[in-house]
mmCIF file of N, CA, C and O and ligand atoms in Angstrom:
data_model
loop_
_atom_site.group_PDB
_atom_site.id
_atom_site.type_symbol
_atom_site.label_atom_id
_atom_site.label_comp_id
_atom_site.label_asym_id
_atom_site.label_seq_id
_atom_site.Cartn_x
_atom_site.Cartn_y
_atom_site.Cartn_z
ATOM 1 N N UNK H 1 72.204 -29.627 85.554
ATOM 2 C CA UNK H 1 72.454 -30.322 86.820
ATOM 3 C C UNK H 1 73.870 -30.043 87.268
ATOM 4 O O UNK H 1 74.709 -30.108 86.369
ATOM 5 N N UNK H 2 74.327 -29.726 88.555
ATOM 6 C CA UNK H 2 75.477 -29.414 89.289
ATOM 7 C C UNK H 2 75.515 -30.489 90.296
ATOM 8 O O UNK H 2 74.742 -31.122 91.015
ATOM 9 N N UNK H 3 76.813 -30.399 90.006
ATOM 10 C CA UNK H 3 77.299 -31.507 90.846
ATOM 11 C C UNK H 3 76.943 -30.658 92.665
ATOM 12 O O UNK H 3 76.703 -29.456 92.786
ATOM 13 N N UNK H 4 76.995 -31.493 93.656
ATOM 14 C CA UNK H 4 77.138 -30.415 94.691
ATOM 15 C C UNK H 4 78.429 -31.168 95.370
ATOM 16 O O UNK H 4 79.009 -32.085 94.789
ATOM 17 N N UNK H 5 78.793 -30.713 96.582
ATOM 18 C CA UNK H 5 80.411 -31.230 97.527
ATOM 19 C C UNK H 5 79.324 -32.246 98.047
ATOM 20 O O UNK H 5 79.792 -33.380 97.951
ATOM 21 N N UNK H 6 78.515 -32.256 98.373
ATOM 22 C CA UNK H 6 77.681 -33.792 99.166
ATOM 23 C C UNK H 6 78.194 -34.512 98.360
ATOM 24 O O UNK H 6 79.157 -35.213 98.667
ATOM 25 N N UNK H 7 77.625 -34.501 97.052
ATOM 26 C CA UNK H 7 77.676 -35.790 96.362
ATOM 27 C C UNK H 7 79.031 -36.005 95.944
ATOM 28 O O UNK H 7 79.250 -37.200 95.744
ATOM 29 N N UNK H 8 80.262 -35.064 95.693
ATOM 30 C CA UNK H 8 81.238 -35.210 95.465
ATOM 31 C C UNK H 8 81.954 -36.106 96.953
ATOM 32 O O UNK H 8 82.693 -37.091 96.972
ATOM 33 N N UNK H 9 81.620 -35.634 97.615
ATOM 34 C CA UNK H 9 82.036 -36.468 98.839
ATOM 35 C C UNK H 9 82.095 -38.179 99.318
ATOM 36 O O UNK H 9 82.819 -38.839 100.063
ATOM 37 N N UNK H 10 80.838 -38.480 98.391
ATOM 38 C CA UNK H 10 80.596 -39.672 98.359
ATOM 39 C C UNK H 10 81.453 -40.323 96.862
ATOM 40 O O UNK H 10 81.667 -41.523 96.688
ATOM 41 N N UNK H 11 81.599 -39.920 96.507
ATOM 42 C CA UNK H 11 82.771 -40.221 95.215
ATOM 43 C C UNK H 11 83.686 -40.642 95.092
ATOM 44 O O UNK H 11 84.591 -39.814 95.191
ATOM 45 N N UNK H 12 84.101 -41.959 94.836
ATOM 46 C CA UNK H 12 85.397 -42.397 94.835
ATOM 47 C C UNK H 12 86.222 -42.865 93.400
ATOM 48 O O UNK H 12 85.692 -43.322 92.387
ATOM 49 N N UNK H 13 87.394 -42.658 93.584
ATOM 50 C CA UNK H 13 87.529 -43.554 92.100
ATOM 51 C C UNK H 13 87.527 -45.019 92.305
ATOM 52 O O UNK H 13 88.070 -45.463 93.316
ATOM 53 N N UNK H 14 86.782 -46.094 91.155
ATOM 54 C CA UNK H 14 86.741 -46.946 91.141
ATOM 55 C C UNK H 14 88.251 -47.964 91.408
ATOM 56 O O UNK H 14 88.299 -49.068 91.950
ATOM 57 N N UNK H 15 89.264 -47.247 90.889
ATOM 58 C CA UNK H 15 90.370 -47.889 90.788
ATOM 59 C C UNK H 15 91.303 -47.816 92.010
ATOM 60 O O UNK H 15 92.223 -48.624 92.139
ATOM 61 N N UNK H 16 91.076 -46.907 92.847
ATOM 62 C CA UNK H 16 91.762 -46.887 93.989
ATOM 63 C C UNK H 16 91.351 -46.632 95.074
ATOM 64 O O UNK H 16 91.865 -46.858 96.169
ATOM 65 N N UNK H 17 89.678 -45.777 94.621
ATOM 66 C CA UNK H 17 89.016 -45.740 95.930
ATOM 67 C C UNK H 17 89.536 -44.285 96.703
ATOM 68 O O UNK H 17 89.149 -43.878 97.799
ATOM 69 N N UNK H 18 90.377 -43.736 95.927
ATOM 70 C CA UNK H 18 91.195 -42.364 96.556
ATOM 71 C C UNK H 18 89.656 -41.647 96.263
ATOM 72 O O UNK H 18 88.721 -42.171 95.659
ATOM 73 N N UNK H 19 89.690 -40.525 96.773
ATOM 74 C CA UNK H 19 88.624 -39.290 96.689
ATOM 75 C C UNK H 19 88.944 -38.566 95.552
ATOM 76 O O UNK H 19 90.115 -38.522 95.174
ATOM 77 N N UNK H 20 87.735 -37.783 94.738
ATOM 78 C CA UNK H 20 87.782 -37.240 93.209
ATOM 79 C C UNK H 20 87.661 -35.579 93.479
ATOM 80 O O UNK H 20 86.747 -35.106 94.155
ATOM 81 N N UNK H 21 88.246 -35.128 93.131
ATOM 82 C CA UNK H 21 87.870 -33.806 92.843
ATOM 83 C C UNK H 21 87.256 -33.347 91.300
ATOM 84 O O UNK H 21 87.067 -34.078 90.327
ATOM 85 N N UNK H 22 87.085 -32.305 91.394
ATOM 86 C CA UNK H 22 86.415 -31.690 90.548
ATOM 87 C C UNK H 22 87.109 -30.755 89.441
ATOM 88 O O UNK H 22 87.002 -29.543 89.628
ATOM 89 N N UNK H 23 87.888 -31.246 88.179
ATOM 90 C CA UNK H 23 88.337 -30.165 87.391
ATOM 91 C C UNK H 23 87.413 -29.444 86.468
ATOM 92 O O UNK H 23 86.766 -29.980 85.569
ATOM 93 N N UNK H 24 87.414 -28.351 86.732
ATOM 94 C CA UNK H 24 86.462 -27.878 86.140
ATOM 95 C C UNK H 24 85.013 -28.132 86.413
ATOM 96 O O UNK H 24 84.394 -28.513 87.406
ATOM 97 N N UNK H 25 84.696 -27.804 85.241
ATOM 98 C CA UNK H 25 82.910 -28.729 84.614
ATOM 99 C C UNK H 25 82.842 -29.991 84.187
ATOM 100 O O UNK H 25 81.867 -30.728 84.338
ATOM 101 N N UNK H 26 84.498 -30.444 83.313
ATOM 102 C CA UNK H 26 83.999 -31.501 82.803
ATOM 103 C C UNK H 26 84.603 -33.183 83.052
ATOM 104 O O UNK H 26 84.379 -34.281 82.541
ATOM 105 N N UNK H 27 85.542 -32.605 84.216
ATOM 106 C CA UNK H 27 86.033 -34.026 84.664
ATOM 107 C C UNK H 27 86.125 -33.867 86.261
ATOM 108 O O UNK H 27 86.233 -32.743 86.752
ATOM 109 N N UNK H 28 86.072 -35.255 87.214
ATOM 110 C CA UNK H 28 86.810 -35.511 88.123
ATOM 111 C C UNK H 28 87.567 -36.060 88.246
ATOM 112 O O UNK H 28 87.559 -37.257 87.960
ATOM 113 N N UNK H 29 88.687 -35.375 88.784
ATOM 114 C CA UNK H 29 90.272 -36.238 88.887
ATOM 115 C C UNK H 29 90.503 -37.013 90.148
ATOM 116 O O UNK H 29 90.172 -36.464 91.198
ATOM 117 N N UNK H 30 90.923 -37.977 90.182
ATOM 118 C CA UNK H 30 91.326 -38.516 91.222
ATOM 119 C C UNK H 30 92.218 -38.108 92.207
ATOM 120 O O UNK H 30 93.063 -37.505 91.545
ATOM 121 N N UNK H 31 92.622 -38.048 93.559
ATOM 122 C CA UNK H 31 93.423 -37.163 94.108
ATOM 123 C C UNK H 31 94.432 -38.165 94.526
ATOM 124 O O UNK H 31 95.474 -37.783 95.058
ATOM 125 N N UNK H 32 94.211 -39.325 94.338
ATOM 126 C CA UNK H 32 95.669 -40.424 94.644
ATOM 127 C C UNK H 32 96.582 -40.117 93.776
ATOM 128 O O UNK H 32 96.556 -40.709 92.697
ATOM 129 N N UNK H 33 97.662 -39.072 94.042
ATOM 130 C CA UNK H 33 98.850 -39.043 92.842
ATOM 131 C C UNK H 33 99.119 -40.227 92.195
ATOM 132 O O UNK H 33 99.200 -40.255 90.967
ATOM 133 N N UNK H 34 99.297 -41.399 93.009
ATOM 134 C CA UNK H 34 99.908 -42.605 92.353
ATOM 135 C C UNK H 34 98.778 -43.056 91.154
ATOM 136 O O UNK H 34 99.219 -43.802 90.280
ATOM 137 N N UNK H 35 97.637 -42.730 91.082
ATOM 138 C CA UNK H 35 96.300 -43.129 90.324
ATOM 139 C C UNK H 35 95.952 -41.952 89.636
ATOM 140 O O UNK H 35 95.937 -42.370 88.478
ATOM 141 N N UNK H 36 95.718 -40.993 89.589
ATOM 142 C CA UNK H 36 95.241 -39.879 89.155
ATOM 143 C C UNK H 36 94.636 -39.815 87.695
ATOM 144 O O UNK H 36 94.953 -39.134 86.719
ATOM 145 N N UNK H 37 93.604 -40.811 87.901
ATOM 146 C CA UNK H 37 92.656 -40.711 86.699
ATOM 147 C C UNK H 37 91.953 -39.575 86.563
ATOM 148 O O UNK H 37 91.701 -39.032 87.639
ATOM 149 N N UNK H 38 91.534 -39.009 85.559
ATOM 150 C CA UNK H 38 90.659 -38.498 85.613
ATOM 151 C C UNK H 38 89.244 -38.833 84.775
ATOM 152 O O UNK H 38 89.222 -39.094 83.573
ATOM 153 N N UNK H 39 88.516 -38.797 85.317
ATOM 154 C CA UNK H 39 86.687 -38.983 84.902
ATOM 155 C C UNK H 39 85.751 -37.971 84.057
ATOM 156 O O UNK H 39 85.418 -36.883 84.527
ATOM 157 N N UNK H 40 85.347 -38.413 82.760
ATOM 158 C CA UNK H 40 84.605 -37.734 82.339
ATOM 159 C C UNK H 40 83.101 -37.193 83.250
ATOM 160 O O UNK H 40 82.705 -37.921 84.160
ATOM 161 N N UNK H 41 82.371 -35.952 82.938
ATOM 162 C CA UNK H 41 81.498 -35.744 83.754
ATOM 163 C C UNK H 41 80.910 -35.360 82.236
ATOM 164 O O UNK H 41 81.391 -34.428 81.591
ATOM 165 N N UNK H 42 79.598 -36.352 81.648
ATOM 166 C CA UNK H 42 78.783 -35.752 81.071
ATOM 167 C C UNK H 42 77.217 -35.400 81.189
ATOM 168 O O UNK H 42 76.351 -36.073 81.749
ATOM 169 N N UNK H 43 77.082 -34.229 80.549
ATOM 170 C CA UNK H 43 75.282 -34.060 80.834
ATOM 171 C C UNK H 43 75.636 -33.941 82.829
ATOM 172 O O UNK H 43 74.834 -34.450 83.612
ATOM 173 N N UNK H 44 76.665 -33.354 83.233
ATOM 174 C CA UNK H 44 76.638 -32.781 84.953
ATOM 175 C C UNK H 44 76.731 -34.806 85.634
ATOM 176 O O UNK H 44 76.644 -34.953 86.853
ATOM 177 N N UNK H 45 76.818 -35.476 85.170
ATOM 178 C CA UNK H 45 77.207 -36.873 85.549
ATOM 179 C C UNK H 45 77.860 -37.198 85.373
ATOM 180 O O UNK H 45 78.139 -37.438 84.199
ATOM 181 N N UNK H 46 79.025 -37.617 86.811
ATOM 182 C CA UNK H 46 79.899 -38.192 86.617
ATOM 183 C C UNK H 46 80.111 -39.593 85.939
ATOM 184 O O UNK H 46 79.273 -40.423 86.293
ATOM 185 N N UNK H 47 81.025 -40.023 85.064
ATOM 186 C CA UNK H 47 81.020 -41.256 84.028
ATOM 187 C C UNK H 47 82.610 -41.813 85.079
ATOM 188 O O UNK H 47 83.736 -41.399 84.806
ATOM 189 N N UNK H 48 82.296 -42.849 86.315
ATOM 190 C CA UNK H 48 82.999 -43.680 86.748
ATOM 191 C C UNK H 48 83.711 -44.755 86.204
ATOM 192 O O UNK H 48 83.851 -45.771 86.884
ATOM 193 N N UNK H 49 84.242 -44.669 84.933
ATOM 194 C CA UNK H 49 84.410 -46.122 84.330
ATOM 195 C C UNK H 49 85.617 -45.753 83.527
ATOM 196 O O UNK H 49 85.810 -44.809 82.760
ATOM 197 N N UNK H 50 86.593 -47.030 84.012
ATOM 198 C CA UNK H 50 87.876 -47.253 83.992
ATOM 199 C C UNK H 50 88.092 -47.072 82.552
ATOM 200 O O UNK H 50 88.898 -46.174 82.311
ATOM 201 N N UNK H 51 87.622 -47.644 81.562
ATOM 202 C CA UNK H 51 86.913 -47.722 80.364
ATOM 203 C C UNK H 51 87.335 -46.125 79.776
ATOM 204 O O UNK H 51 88.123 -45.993 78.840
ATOM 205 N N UNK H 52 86.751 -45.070 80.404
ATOM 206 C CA UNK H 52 86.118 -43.669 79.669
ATOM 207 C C UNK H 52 87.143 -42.827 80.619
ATOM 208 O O UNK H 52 86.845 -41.639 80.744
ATOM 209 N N UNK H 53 88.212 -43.239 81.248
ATOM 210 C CA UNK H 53 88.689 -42.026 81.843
ATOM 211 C C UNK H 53 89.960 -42.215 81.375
ATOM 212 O O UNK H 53 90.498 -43.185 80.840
ATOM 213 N N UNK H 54 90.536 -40.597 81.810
ATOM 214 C CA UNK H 54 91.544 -40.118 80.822
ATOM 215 C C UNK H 54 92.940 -40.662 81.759
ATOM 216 O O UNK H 54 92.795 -40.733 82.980
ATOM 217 N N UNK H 55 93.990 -40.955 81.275
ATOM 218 C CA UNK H 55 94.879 -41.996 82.010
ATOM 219 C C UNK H 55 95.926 -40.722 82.195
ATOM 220 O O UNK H 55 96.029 -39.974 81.223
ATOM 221 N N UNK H 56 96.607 -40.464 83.224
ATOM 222 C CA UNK H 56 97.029 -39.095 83.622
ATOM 223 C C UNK H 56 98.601 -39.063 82.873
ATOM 224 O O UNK H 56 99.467 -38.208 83.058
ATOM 225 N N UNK H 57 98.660 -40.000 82.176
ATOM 226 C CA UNK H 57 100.090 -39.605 81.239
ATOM 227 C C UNK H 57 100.067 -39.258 79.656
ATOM 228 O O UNK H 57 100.930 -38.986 78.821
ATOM 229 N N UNK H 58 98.409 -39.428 79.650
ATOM 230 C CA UNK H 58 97.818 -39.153 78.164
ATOM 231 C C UNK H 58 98.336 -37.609 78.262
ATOM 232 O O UNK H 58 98.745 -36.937 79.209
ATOM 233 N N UNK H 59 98.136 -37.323 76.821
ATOM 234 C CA UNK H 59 98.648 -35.470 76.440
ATOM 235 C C UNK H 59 96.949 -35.295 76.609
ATOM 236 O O UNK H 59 95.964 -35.995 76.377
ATOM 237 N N UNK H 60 97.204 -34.003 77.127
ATOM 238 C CA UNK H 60 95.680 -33.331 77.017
ATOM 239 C C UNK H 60 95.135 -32.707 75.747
ATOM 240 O O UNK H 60 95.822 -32.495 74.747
ATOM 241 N N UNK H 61 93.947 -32.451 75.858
ATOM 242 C CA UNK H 61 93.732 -32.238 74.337
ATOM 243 C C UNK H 61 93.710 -30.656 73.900
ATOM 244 O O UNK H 61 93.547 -30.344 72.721
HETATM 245 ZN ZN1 LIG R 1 92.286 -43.385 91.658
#
């Protein structure tokens, strides 16, 4: 399953409501610099939850 730009369009982050882009395959990042979560995408589904996303001052892995 692929994500498509429709559905990315309708996508917000929960926490700020800014619009998500797409890194890669396996996350969407948030595009509010001040917020810039980024979201796991597993199995091509995005995982919206404050909970499971990567906090943008974490070290990457
Ligand atoms: Zn955000």
């Amino acid at each position: 399953m692929n994500l498509e730009p429709s559905q990315l369009a309708i996508l917000t982050c929960p926490v700020c409501h800014g619009s998500l882009r797409r890194d890669g395959d396996v996350e969407l990042v948030c595009d509010n610099h001040a917020c810039g979560l980024a979201y796991p995408v597993v199995d091509g589904i995005p995982v919206l939850l404050v909970d499971e996303a990567r906090r943008p001052d974490a070290a990457r892995a």
